Amino acid sequence: MSNKAEIGVIGMAVMGKNLALNIERNGHSVAIYNRTSSKTEKVMEDHAEKNLVPSYTLEDFVNSIKKPRRIILMVKAGAGTDAVIDQLLPILDQGDILIDGGNTFFEDTMRRSEKLDASGINFIGMGVSGGELGALNGPSMMPGGQKEAYDQLADIFKQMAAKAEDGEPCVTYVGPNGAGHYVKMIHNGIEYGDMELIAETYNILHNLLGLTVEECAEIFKDWDQGELQSYLIEITADILTRKDDLGSDKPIVDLILDEAANKGTGKWSSQNALELGVPQSVITESVYARYISFLKKERVTASKSLTGPKFNKISESDKKEIISLLEKALYFSKVMSYAQGFEQIKIASEYYNWNINYGEMAKIWREGCIIRARFLQNITDAFNREPQLDNLLLDPYFKNIADNYQDALRQIVALAVKAGIPVPVFAAAITYYDSYRSEVLPANLIQAQRDYFGAHTYHRIDREGIFHYPWYEEQ
Ligand code: ATR
């Protein structure tokens, strides 16, 4: 049969449906399937005129796609993905390509990759960022797996993906097996950091400077015109202008309970950083900030008994100065967040043998995804200058930012700490900067302590070898 679909999508929840519509809009026929038939029926009802080919059994679905089949899985990550793969395996043919576009943990992708390799099925683990609208209009896509399989998908992926200002599609081959989902995990971790930094900034503007929610909205709107321009700043400005949708005239943000939930991707980034021995304080503090927000009941109790400093009213001229410091502090903290994120990708790429092109990662995050920002072009430029750059802070552009903006961040952290306003990520950012630029750290004392109580030995700075000090007479 010649009129078979060019590609298939399994999972008609909103992400899968929108990806299917995106592919169709780009001129391809798309086979669709969902475990629960009613979802597929609804998609067909809503999009009757589109070039979609619905099936109501997996066998029919597989048969409706031309070979070698290209099938994108958009199902619930974890057990859902395993279940669908197990059902598909017996009915697929050698050379078919499965693409997992879910928010999958990269180690699961590595495991599935190995299993599928043995059965001759190609497997691509692909991070997809941009939320529902991104999936529909153009996401940032991070595919990893066999390069030959990616090459058979590259044209469609490039059509689907968001386009950066220079017209380049926000998709590239990331590396073998779990590389794509790994990079997506770090992307999400960085997203946690960006969000928390904005939240800490808002807290200072609103609660320390006493600006109204509307005034804060104006500031974020203004910053969105400058070097902080990004999707998250833009939506923050928008959020802060919105009133209660249930009738009161209060800003909606004031009515939302301050417990920040999470789906685990930030935690995965931190856990992996601990595994690989990479300093990743910005993402980790962002995860902790969400966790402490969830101790709402305890915080309410503690707020009634634990005291903090009283802060004086801040003069109008000081407010102006602090707002301008905040803009720089936020930008410089972002630098630290991405410096850590990219260093983690580099160390992981070496550890897992992925050979990731770091500059390309910044490039495909320039549009489509949640962390899209003007700033990412500077990262791309930095890796163009030095493809194997160890740390962004060593690039001349970012060094210059550090030289000029660090004082702003120091002042903001000092101000917040003195006023008793929590700034875990701002503080983590400046602390990372100071640690990273320290030729000597007090780790010598840690080594002495370890040797003292556990005979763990140490190296010396003045001679080769391993040493143990006679701290006390052996019994
Ligand atoms: P939602 O995004 O609607 O909250 P979800 O539970 O995350 O839903 O599931 C997303 C998609 O994965 C759905 O298409 C779901 O199929 P159903 O509509 O039949 O629930 C699909 N999915 C989840 N677990 C699955 C499984 N074990 N087998 C097949 N599809 C599964």
Short mmCIF file of C-alpha atoms and ligand atoms in Angstrom, two decimals:
data_model
loop_
_atom_site.label_atom_id
_atom_site.label_comp_id
_atom_site.label_asym_id
_atom_site.label_seq_id
_atom_site.Cartn_x
_atom_site.Cartn_y
_atom_site.Cartn_z
CA MET A 1 0.00 0.00 0.00
CA SER A 2 1.36 3.39 -0.89
CA ASN A 3 -0.86 5.60 1.25
CA LYS A 4 0.70 4.64 4.53
CA ALA A 5 1.48 7.30 7.12
CA GLU A 6 5.00 8.69 7.11
CA ILE A 7 5.36 8.68 10.86
CA GLY A 8 3.34 7.62 13.92
CA VAL A 9 2.67 9.07 17.36
CA ILE A 10 1.55 6.97 20.31
CA GLY A 11 -0.07 8.84 23.20
CA MET A 12 -2.75 11.42 22.50
CA ALA A 13 -2.49 13.35 25.76
CA VAL A 14 -1.80 17.01 25.07
CA MET A 15 1.95 16.75 24.30
CA GLY A 16 1.52 13.80 21.92
CA LYS A 17 -1.48 15.32 20.21
CA ASN A 18 0.27 18.65 19.71
CA LEU A 19 3.43 17.02 18.36
CA ALA A 20 1.30 15.02 15.90
CA LEU A 21 -0.46 18.22 14.78
CA ASN A 22 2.90 19.94 14.42
CA ILE A 23 4.23 17.16 12.15
CA GLU A 24 1.00 17.18 10.13
CA ARG A 25 1.16 20.93 9.68
CA ASN A 26 4.58 20.42 8.15
CA GLY A 27 3.08 18.34 5.38
CA HIS A 28 3.28 14.78 6.67
CA SER A 29 0.64 12.14 7.21
CA VAL A 30 0.68 11.02 10.83
CA ALA A 31 -0.62 7.74 12.26
CA ILE A 32 -2.02 8.22 15.74
CA TYR A 33 -2.87 5.84 18.58
CA ASN A 34 -3.78 6.06 22.22
CA ARG A 35 -4.38 3.26 24.71
CA THR A 36 -7.77 4.73 25.53
CA SER A 37 -9.62 5.02 22.22
CA SER A 38 -11.78 7.94 23.25
CA LYS A 39 -8.73 10.27 23.18
CA THR A 40 -7.97 9.29 19.59
CA GLU A 41 -11.63 9.72 18.64
CA LYS A 42 -11.64 13.18 20.19
CA VAL A 43 -8.53 14.20 18.24
CA MET A 44 -10.19 13.03 15.00
CA GLU A 45 -13.39 14.84 15.89
CA ASP A 46 -11.52 18.10 16.56
CA HIS A 47 -9.24 17.77 13.51
CA ALA A 48 -11.30 15.91 10.95
CA GLU A 49 -9.76 17.78 8.01
CA LYS A 50 -6.17 16.94 8.97
CA ASN A 51 -3.95 14.29 7.47
CA LEU A 52 -4.14 12.04 10.54
CA VAL A 53 -4.55 8.27 10.35
CA PRO A 54 -6.21 6.92 13.50
CA SER A 55 -5.91 3.33 14.73
CA TYR A 56 -7.56 1.64 17.64
CA THR A 57 -5.24 -1.32 18.07
CA LEU A 58 -1.45 -1.23 18.20
CA GLU A 59 -1.27 -3.78 15.35
CA ASP A 60 -3.38 -1.59 13.07
CA PHE A 61 -1.33 1.41 14.08
CA VAL A 62 1.97 -0.30 13.25
CA ASN A 63 0.56 -1.54 9.94
CA SER A 64 -0.58 1.94 9.00
CA ILE A 65 2.99 3.32 8.94
CA LYS A 66 5.40 2.98 6.05
CA LYS A 67 8.67 1.08 6.62
CA PRO A 68 11.15 1.59 8.10
CA ARG A 69 8.66 2.84 10.64
CA ARG A 70 9.25 5.98 12.63
CA ILE A 71 7.20 5.98 15.82
CA ILE A 72 7.24 8.68 18.48
CA LEU A 73 6.16 7.60 21.97
CA MET A 74 4.54 10.36 24.00
CA VAL A 75 3.32 8.33 26.95
CA LYS A 76 3.73 8.62 30.68
CA ALA A 77 7.44 8.27 31.48
CA GLY A 78 8.53 5.16 33.37
CA ALA A 79 6.26 2.12 33.50
CA GLY A 80 4.04 3.52 30.71
CA THR A 81 6.97 3.70 28.29
CA ASP A 82 8.19 0.21 29.20
CA ALA A 83 4.67 -1.21 28.75
CA VAL A 84 4.26 0.29 25.28
CA ILE A 85 7.74 -0.81 24.16
CA ASP A 86 7.04 -4.36 25.34
CA GLN A 87 3.80 -4.43 23.33
CA LEU A 88 5.47 -2.97 20.25
CA LEU A 89 8.57 -5.18 20.16
CA PRO A 90 6.91 -8.31 18.75
CA ILE A 91 5.13 -6.37 15.99
CA LEU A 92 7.97 -4.13 14.80
CA ASP A 93 10.54 -4.99 12.13
CA GLN A 94 14.31 -4.67 12.11
CA GLY A 95 15.36 -1.15 11.20
CA ASP A 96 12.22 0.50 12.59
CA ILE A 97 12.90 3.54 14.76
CA LEU A 98 11.26 4.20 18.11
CA ILE A 99 11.56 7.70 19.53
CA ASP A 100 10.76 8.27 23.19
CA GLY A 101 9.78 11.94 23.46
CA GLY A 102 8.70 11.69 27.09
CA ASN A 103 10.33 13.23 30.13
CA THR A 104 12.35 10.09 30.69
CA PHE A 105 15.22 9.60 33.14
CA PHE A 106 18.34 9.21 30.99
CA GLU A 107 19.41 5.97 32.70
CA ASP A 108 16.09 4.41 31.62
CA THR A 109 16.88 5.49 28.07
CA MET A 110 20.33 3.89 28.31
CA ARG A 111 18.77 0.67 29.56
CA ARG A 112 16.08 0.62 26.84
CA SER A 113 18.63 1.49 24.20
CA GLU A 114 20.67 -1.56 25.07
CA LYS A 115 17.64 -3.81 25.13
CA LEU A 116 16.32 -2.55 21.80
CA ASP A 117 19.74 -2.68 20.18
CA ALA A 118 19.73 -6.41 20.78
CA SER A 119 16.44 -6.72 18.88
CA GLY A 120 17.53 -4.63 15.89
CA ILE A 121 15.16 -1.75 16.63
CA ASN A 122 16.66 1.73 16.59
CA PHE A 123 15.93 3.84 19.62
CA ILE A 124 16.06 7.58 20.04
CA GLY A 125 15.55 9.15 23.48
CA MET A 126 14.46 12.69 22.81
CA GLY A 127 14.01 15.54 25.26
CA VAL A 128 11.23 17.88 24.15
CA SER A 129 10.91 21.26 25.80
CA GLY A 130 8.45 24.06 25.32
CA GLY A 131 5.35 22.76 27.02
CA GLU A 132 2.07 22.27 25.19
CA LEU A 133 2.40 25.31 22.97
CA GLY A 134 5.99 24.49 22.11
CA ALA A 135 4.99 20.98 21.06
CA LEU A 136 2.37 22.46 18.75
CA ASN A 137 4.21 25.46 17.33
CA GLY A 138 7.84 24.41 17.56
CA PRO A 139 9.67 22.94 20.55
CA SER A 140 13.35 22.66 21.30
CA MET A 141 14.25 19.02 20.68
CA MET A 142 17.18 17.07 22.13
CA PRO A 143 17.43 13.65 20.43
CA GLY A 144 20.00 11.02 21.42
CA GLY A 145 20.55 7.52 20.03
CA GLN A 146 21.99 5.96 16.88
CA LYS A 147 23.22 8.69 14.54
CA GLU A 148 22.01 6.71 11.47
CA ALA A 149 18.51 6.61 12.94
CA TYR A 150 18.61 10.33 13.73
CA ASP A 151 19.61 11.01 10.12
CA GLN A 152 16.38 9.39 8.96
CA LEU A 153 14.42 11.77 11.16
CA ALA A 154 16.48 14.92 10.84
CA ASP A 155 14.36 16.50 8.08
CA ILE A 156 11.06 16.08 9.94
CA PHE A 157 12.61 17.14 13.25
CA LYS A 158 14.04 20.28 11.69
CA GLN A 159 10.65 21.19 10.26
CA MET A 160 8.94 20.60 13.63
CA ALA A 161 11.45 22.44 15.79
CA ALA A 162 11.36 26.09 16.79
CA LYS A 163 13.55 28.37 14.69
CA ALA A 164 16.11 30.68 16.26
CA GLU A 165 16.47 34.29 15.15
CA ASP A 166 19.04 33.29 12.52
CA GLY A 167 16.56 30.72 11.15
CA GLU A 168 18.37 27.67 12.53
CA PRO A 169 16.07 24.91 13.82
CA CYS A 170 16.33 24.19 17.55
CA VAL A 171 17.22 20.54 17.17
CA THR A 172 20.49 18.72 16.71
CA TYR A 173 21.86 15.24 17.22
CA VAL A 174 23.01 15.25 20.86
CA GLY A 175 24.88 11.93 21.14
CA PRO A 176 24.40 8.17 21.66
CA ASN A 177 21.81 6.44 23.91
CA GLY A 178 20.84 8.60 26.91
CA ALA A 179 22.58 11.82 25.80
CA GLY A 180 19.40 13.57 24.62
CA HIS A 181 17.41 12.87 27.75
CA TYR A 182 20.44 13.80 29.85
CA VAL A 183 20.71 17.21 28.24
CA LYS A 184 16.96 17.68 28.69
CA MET A 185 17.38 16.84 32.38
CA ILE A 186 20.06 19.53 32.77
CA HIS A 187 17.85 21.93 30.80
CA ASN A 188 15.10 21.33 33.34
CA GLY A 189 17.52 21.73 36.24
CA ILE A 190 18.64 25.06 34.81
CA GLU A 191 14.98 25.97 34.47
CA TYR A 192 14.57 25.36 38.22
CA GLY A 193 17.49 27.73 38.84
CA ASP A 194 16.15 30.45 36.55
CA MET A 195 12.71 30.25 38.15
CA GLU A 196 14.04 30.38 41.70
CA LEU A 197 16.32 33.33 40.88
CA ILE A 198 13.34 35.23 39.51
CA ALA A 199 11.30 34.29 42.59
CA GLU A 200 14.05 35.50 44.95
CA THR A 201 14.26 38.74 42.99
CA TYR A 202 10.50 39.20 43.24
CA ASN A 203 10.65 38.55 46.98
CA ILE A 204 13.19 41.34 47.43
CA LEU A 205 11.26 43.74 45.19
CA HIS A 206 7.92 43.03 46.80
CA ASN A 207 8.73 42.30 50.42
CA LEU A 208 11.94 44.24 51.08
CA LEU A 209 11.46 47.25 48.81
CA GLY A 210 7.71 47.19 49.36
CA LEU A 211 6.82 47.49 45.66
CA THR A 212 3.31 46.50 44.66
CA VAL A 213 2.78 43.45 42.48
CA GLU A 214 1.94 45.76 39.58
CA GLU A 215 5.15 47.74 40.08
CA CYS A 216 7.11 44.48 40.09
CA ALA A 217 5.41 43.52 36.81
CA GLU A 218 6.65 46.76 35.25
CA ILE A 219 10.22 46.07 36.36
CA PHE A 220 10.23 42.57 34.85
CA LYS A 221 8.68 43.98 31.68
CA ASP A 222 11.44 46.54 31.49
CA TRP A 223 14.16 43.91 32.09
CA ASP A 224 12.66 41.80 29.32
CA GLN A 225 13.81 44.47 26.88
CA GLY A 226 17.44 44.13 27.95
CA GLU A 227 20.05 41.42 28.44
CA LEU A 228 17.74 39.47 30.76
CA GLN A 229 15.25 39.04 27.90
CA SER A 230 13.82 35.53 28.22
CA TYR A 231 10.60 33.58 28.18
CA LEU A 232 10.59 33.17 31.97
CA ILE A 233 11.06 36.92 32.60
CA GLU A 234 8.35 37.65 30.02
CA ILE A 235 5.80 35.30 31.59
CA THR A 236 6.69 36.56 35.07
CA ALA A 237 5.84 40.10 33.98
CA ASP A 238 2.58 38.82 32.54
CA ILE A 239 1.71 36.70 35.60
CA LEU A 240 2.18 39.70 37.89
CA THR A 241 -0.37 41.74 35.93
CA ARG A 242 -3.09 39.08 36.27
CA LYS A 243 -5.96 39.47 38.74
CA ASP A 244 -7.91 36.79 40.55
CA ASP A 245 -9.97 34.82 38.02
CA LEU A 246 -12.51 33.99 40.73
CA GLY A 247 -13.75 37.50 41.26
CA SER A 248 -11.68 39.48 43.78
CA ASP A 249 -9.51 42.32 42.53
CA LYS A 250 -6.35 40.88 44.08
CA PRO A 251 -3.35 39.84 41.99
CA ILE A 252 -3.66 36.10 41.37
CA VAL A 253 -0.08 35.54 42.60
CA ASP A 254 -1.14 36.69 46.09
CA LEU A 255 -3.82 34.00 46.17
CA ILE A 256 -1.67 31.08 45.04
CA LEU A 257 -0.44 28.87 47.90
CA ASP A 258 3.34 29.15 48.30
CA GLU A 259 4.16 25.44 47.96
CA ALA A 260 6.25 24.81 44.83
CA ALA A 261 5.68 21.32 43.43
CA ASN A 262 8.06 19.39 41.18
CA LYS A 263 8.12 16.37 38.91
CA GLY A 264 11.63 15.27 39.80
CA THR A 265 13.81 16.46 36.93
CA GLY A 266 15.61 19.06 39.08
CA LYS A 267 16.24 16.38 41.67
CA TRP A 268 17.63 14.04 39.00
CA SER A 269 20.11 16.73 37.89
CA SER A 270 21.33 17.19 41.45
CA GLN A 271 21.48 13.46 42.14
CA ASN A 272 23.53 12.95 39.00
CA ALA A 273 25.82 15.85 39.92
CA LEU A 274 26.47 14.15 43.25
CA GLU A 275 27.13 10.85 41.46
CA LEU A 276 29.63 12.43 39.05
CA GLY A 277 31.20 14.69 41.67
CA VAL A 278 30.25 17.96 39.94
CA PRO A 279 29.50 21.10 41.99
CA GLN A 280 25.89 21.91 41.16
CA SER A 281 24.84 24.19 43.97
CA VAL A 282 22.50 26.44 42.00
CA ILE A 283 20.16 23.72 40.77
CA THR A 284 20.39 21.88 44.08
CA GLU A 285 19.51 24.95 46.14
CA SER A 286 16.59 25.55 43.78
CA VAL A 287 15.32 22.04 44.48
CA TYR A 288 15.76 22.60 48.22
CA ALA A 289 13.91 25.92 47.94
CA ARG A 290 10.92 24.00 46.56
CA TYR A 291 11.22 21.41 49.32
CA ILE A 292 11.30 24.00 52.11
CA SER A 293 8.32 25.74 50.53
CA PHE A 294 6.43 22.51 51.07
CA LEU A 295 7.02 22.67 54.84
CA LYS A 296 4.26 25.27 54.90
CA LYS A 297 2.68 24.14 58.16
CA GLU A 298 6.02 24.13 59.97
CA ARG A 299 6.91 27.50 58.47
CA VAL A 300 3.67 28.99 59.68
CA THR A 301 4.40 27.73 63.21
CA ALA A 302 8.04 28.84 63.06
CA SER A 303 7.09 32.28 61.78
CA LYS A 304 5.19 32.85 64.99
CA SER A 305 8.13 32.05 67.27
CA LEU A 306 11.43 32.48 65.44
CA THR A 307 12.58 36.05 65.13
CA GLY A 308 14.57 37.83 62.43
CA PRO A 309 15.89 41.30 61.84
CA LYS A 310 13.52 44.22 61.46
CA PHE A 311 14.23 46.14 58.31
CA ASN A 312 13.98 49.89 57.97
CA LYS A 313 11.94 51.57 55.30
CA ILE A 314 14.05 52.00 52.20
CA SER A 315 14.25 55.46 50.64
CA GLU A 316 13.05 56.04 47.09
CA SER A 317 16.57 56.73 45.80
CA ASP A 318 17.92 53.57 47.47
CA LYS A 319 15.08 51.59 45.90
CA LYS A 320 16.14 52.71 42.44
CA GLU A 321 19.73 51.72 43.18
CA ILE A 322 18.69 48.30 44.54
CA ILE A 323 16.51 47.59 41.50
CA SER A 324 19.43 48.27 39.21
CA LEU A 325 21.70 46.05 41.36
CA LEU A 326 19.09 43.30 41.20
CA GLU A 327 19.10 43.31 37.41
CA LYS A 328 22.85 42.74 37.37
CA ALA A 329 22.75 40.23 40.25
CA LEU A 330 20.12 38.20 38.44
CA TYR A 331 22.11 38.16 35.21
CA PHE A 332 25.37 37.25 36.91
CA SER A 333 23.68 34.48 38.93
CA LYS A 334 22.30 33.06 35.70
CA VAL A 335 25.87 32.91 34.44
CA MET A 336 26.82 30.77 37.44
CA SER A 337 23.82 28.53 36.91
CA TYR A 338 24.71 27.88 33.27
CA ALA A 339 28.42 27.59 34.09
CA GLN A 340 27.55 24.75 36.47
CA GLY A 341 25.03 23.19 34.06
CA PHE A 342 27.43 23.16 31.14
CA GLU A 343 30.29 21.89 33.27
CA GLN A 344 28.01 19.04 34.35
CA ILE A 345 27.15 18.24 30.72
CA LYS A 346 30.87 18.25 29.87
CA ILE A 347 31.83 15.92 32.69
CA ALA A 348 28.88 13.61 31.91
CA SER A 349 29.73 13.59 28.22
CA GLU A 350 33.26 12.44 29.05
CA TYR A 351 32.03 9.93 31.64
CA TYR A 352 29.35 8.32 29.41
CA ASN A 353 31.33 8.75 26.14
CA TRP A 354 28.70 10.90 24.45
CA ASN A 355 30.96 13.38 22.67
CA ILE A 356 28.41 16.17 23.08
CA ASN A 357 28.97 19.43 21.22
CA TYR A 358 28.34 21.93 24.05
CA GLY A 359 27.91 24.97 21.85
CA GLU A 360 25.18 23.18 19.89
CA MET A 361 23.24 22.64 23.12
CA ALA A 362 23.13 26.37 23.83
CA LYS A 363 22.12 26.89 20.20
CA ILE A 364 19.10 24.59 20.36
CA TRP A 365 17.92 26.24 23.58
CA ARG A 366 17.74 29.67 21.96
CA GLU A 367 14.10 29.18 20.96
CA GLY A 368 11.19 26.86 21.68
CA CYS A 369 12.14 25.78 25.17
CA ILE A 370 11.27 27.18 28.59
CA ILE A 371 14.77 28.57 29.26
CA ARG A 372 14.96 30.35 25.90
CA ALA A 373 16.75 33.65 26.30
CA ARG A 374 18.85 36.24 24.54
CA PHE A 375 21.64 35.23 26.93
CA LEU A 376 22.02 31.81 25.25
CA GLN A 377 23.56 33.38 22.17
CA ASN A 378 26.47 34.47 24.40
CA ILE A 379 26.98 30.85 25.46
CA THR A 380 26.92 29.70 21.84
CA ASP A 381 29.49 32.39 21.01
CA ALA A 382 31.67 31.29 23.94
CA PHE A 383 31.75 27.67 22.73
CA ASN A 384 32.40 28.86 19.18
CA ARG A 385 35.46 30.67 20.50
CA GLU A 386 36.62 27.65 22.50
CA PRO A 387 34.70 24.38 21.83
CA GLN A 388 36.29 22.58 24.79
CA LEU A 389 35.84 25.43 27.27
CA ASP A 390 35.97 23.96 30.81
CA ASN A 391 33.77 26.58 32.38
CA LEU A 392 31.83 29.53 30.97
CA LEU A 393 33.42 31.84 33.54
CA LEU A 394 36.71 31.41 31.70
CA ASP A 395 35.31 32.88 28.48
CA PRO A 396 36.20 36.58 27.96
CA TYR A 397 32.55 37.71 27.65
CA PHE A 398 31.50 36.01 30.89
CA LYS A 399 34.70 37.03 32.68
CA ASN A 400 33.82 40.59 31.80
CA ILE A 401 30.30 40.12 33.23
CA ALA A 402 31.88 38.68 36.38
CA ASP A 403 34.24 41.64 36.69
CA ASN A 404 31.45 44.16 36.29
CA TYR A 405 28.47 42.50 38.00
CA GLN A 406 29.87 40.61 40.97
CA ASP A 407 29.67 43.60 43.24
CA ALA A 408 25.93 43.91 42.54
CA LEU A 409 25.38 40.28 43.51
CA ARG A 410 27.46 40.70 46.68
CA GLN A 411 25.44 43.75 47.67
CA ILE A 412 22.12 42.00 47.03
CA VAL A 413 23.10 38.91 49.03
CA ALA A 414 24.41 41.07 51.89
CA LEU A 415 21.28 43.20 51.87
CA ALA A 416 18.96 40.19 51.85
CA VAL A 417 20.85 38.33 54.55
CA LYS A 418 20.88 41.43 56.76
CA ALA A 419 17.17 41.88 56.23
CA GLY A 420 16.40 38.21 56.83
CA ILE A 421 15.04 37.56 53.33
CA PRO A 422 15.99 34.08 52.10
CA VAL A 423 18.15 34.07 48.95
CA PRO A 424 19.49 30.51 48.75
CA VAL A 425 20.28 30.60 45.04
CA PHE A 426 21.73 34.12 44.89
CA ALA A 427 23.97 33.07 47.80
CA ALA A 428 24.88 29.78 46.13
CA ALA A 429 25.81 31.66 42.96
CA ILE A 430 28.25 34.10 44.56
CA THR A 431 29.68 31.37 46.78
CA TYR A 432 30.31 29.21 43.73
CA TYR A 433 32.03 32.11 42.02
CA ASP A 434 34.29 32.72 45.00
CA SER A 435 35.12 29.03 45.37
CA TYR A 436 35.81 28.59 41.67
CA ARG A 437 38.20 31.54 41.54
CA SER A 438 40.09 30.49 44.72
CA GLU A 439 43.57 29.18 44.10
CA VAL A 440 43.62 27.84 47.64
CA LEU A 441 40.62 26.51 49.55
CA PRO A 442 40.58 25.32 53.16
CA ALA A 443 40.34 21.75 51.91
CA ASN A 444 43.84 21.29 53.35
CA LEU A 445 42.30 21.39 56.82
CA ILE A 446 39.63 18.86 55.79
CA GLN A 447 42.41 16.54 54.60
CA ALA A 448 44.24 16.96 57.91
CA GLN A 449 41.05 16.15 59.84
CA ARG A 450 40.41 13.07 57.68
CA ASP A 451 43.96 11.93 58.24
CA TYR A 452 43.70 12.62 61.98
CA PHE A 453 40.63 10.57 62.73
CA GLY A 454 40.74 8.02 59.90
CA ALA A 455 44.31 7.83 58.64
CA HIS A 456 42.97 8.71 55.20
CA THR A 457 46.34 10.24 54.15
CA TYR A 458 47.02 13.39 52.14
CA HIS A 459 49.20 14.86 49.41
CA ARG A 460 51.66 17.67 50.13
CA ILE A 461 52.22 20.78 48.08
CA ASP A 462 56.02 20.57 48.33
CA ARG A 463 56.77 16.96 47.44
CA GLU A 464 55.38 13.91 45.63
CA GLY A 465 53.81 10.96 47.41
CA ILE A 466 51.13 10.03 49.90
CA PHE A 467 51.56 11.05 53.53
CA HIS A 468 50.14 10.18 56.91
CA TYR A 469 50.96 12.39 59.86
CA PRO A 470 51.83 10.84 63.26
CA TRP A 471 48.97 12.70 65.00
CA TYR A 472 49.14 10.43 68.04
CA GLU A 473 50.91 7.29 69.12
CA GLU A 474 49.29 4.19 67.64
CA GLN A 475 47.89 1.99 70.45
P1 ATR B 1 -2.03 13.07 31.15
O1 ATR B 1 -0.89 13.70 30.40
O2 ATR B 1 -3.33 13.10 30.43
O3 ATR B 1 -2.09 13.44 32.59
P2 ATR B 1 -0.63 10.59 31.64
O4 ATR B 1 -1.18 9.68 32.67
O5 ATR B 1 0.64 11.30 31.91
O6 ATR B 1 -1.79 11.52 31.16
O7 ATR B 1 -0.50 9.78 30.30
C1 ATR B 1 -0.02 10.36 29.13
C2 ATR B 1 -0.25 9.40 28.00
O8 ATR B 1 0.40 8.16 28.29
C3 ATR B 1 -1.70 9.07 27.76
O9 ATR B 1 -1.89 9.04 26.38
C4 ATR B 1 -1.85 7.69 28.36
O10 ATR B 1 -2.83 6.88 27.77
P3 ATR B 1 -4.35 6.86 28.31
O11 ATR B 1 -5.03 7.99 27.64
O12 ATR B 1 -4.85 5.54 27.86
O13 ATR B 1 -4.28 6.98 29.79
C5 ATR B 1 -0.52 7.10 28.07
N1 ATR B 1 -0.18 5.98 28.95
C6 ATR B 1 0.09 6.02 30.26
N2 ATR B 1 0.37 4.79 30.73
C7 ATR B 1 0.26 3.93 29.67
C8 ATR B 1 0.43 2.54 29.50
N3 ATR B 1 0.78 1.73 30.52
N4 ATR B 1 0.20 2.02 28.25
C9 ATR B 1 -0.15 2.82 27.23
N5 ATR B 1 -0.31 4.15 27.33
C10 ATR B 1 -0.11 4.71 28.52
#
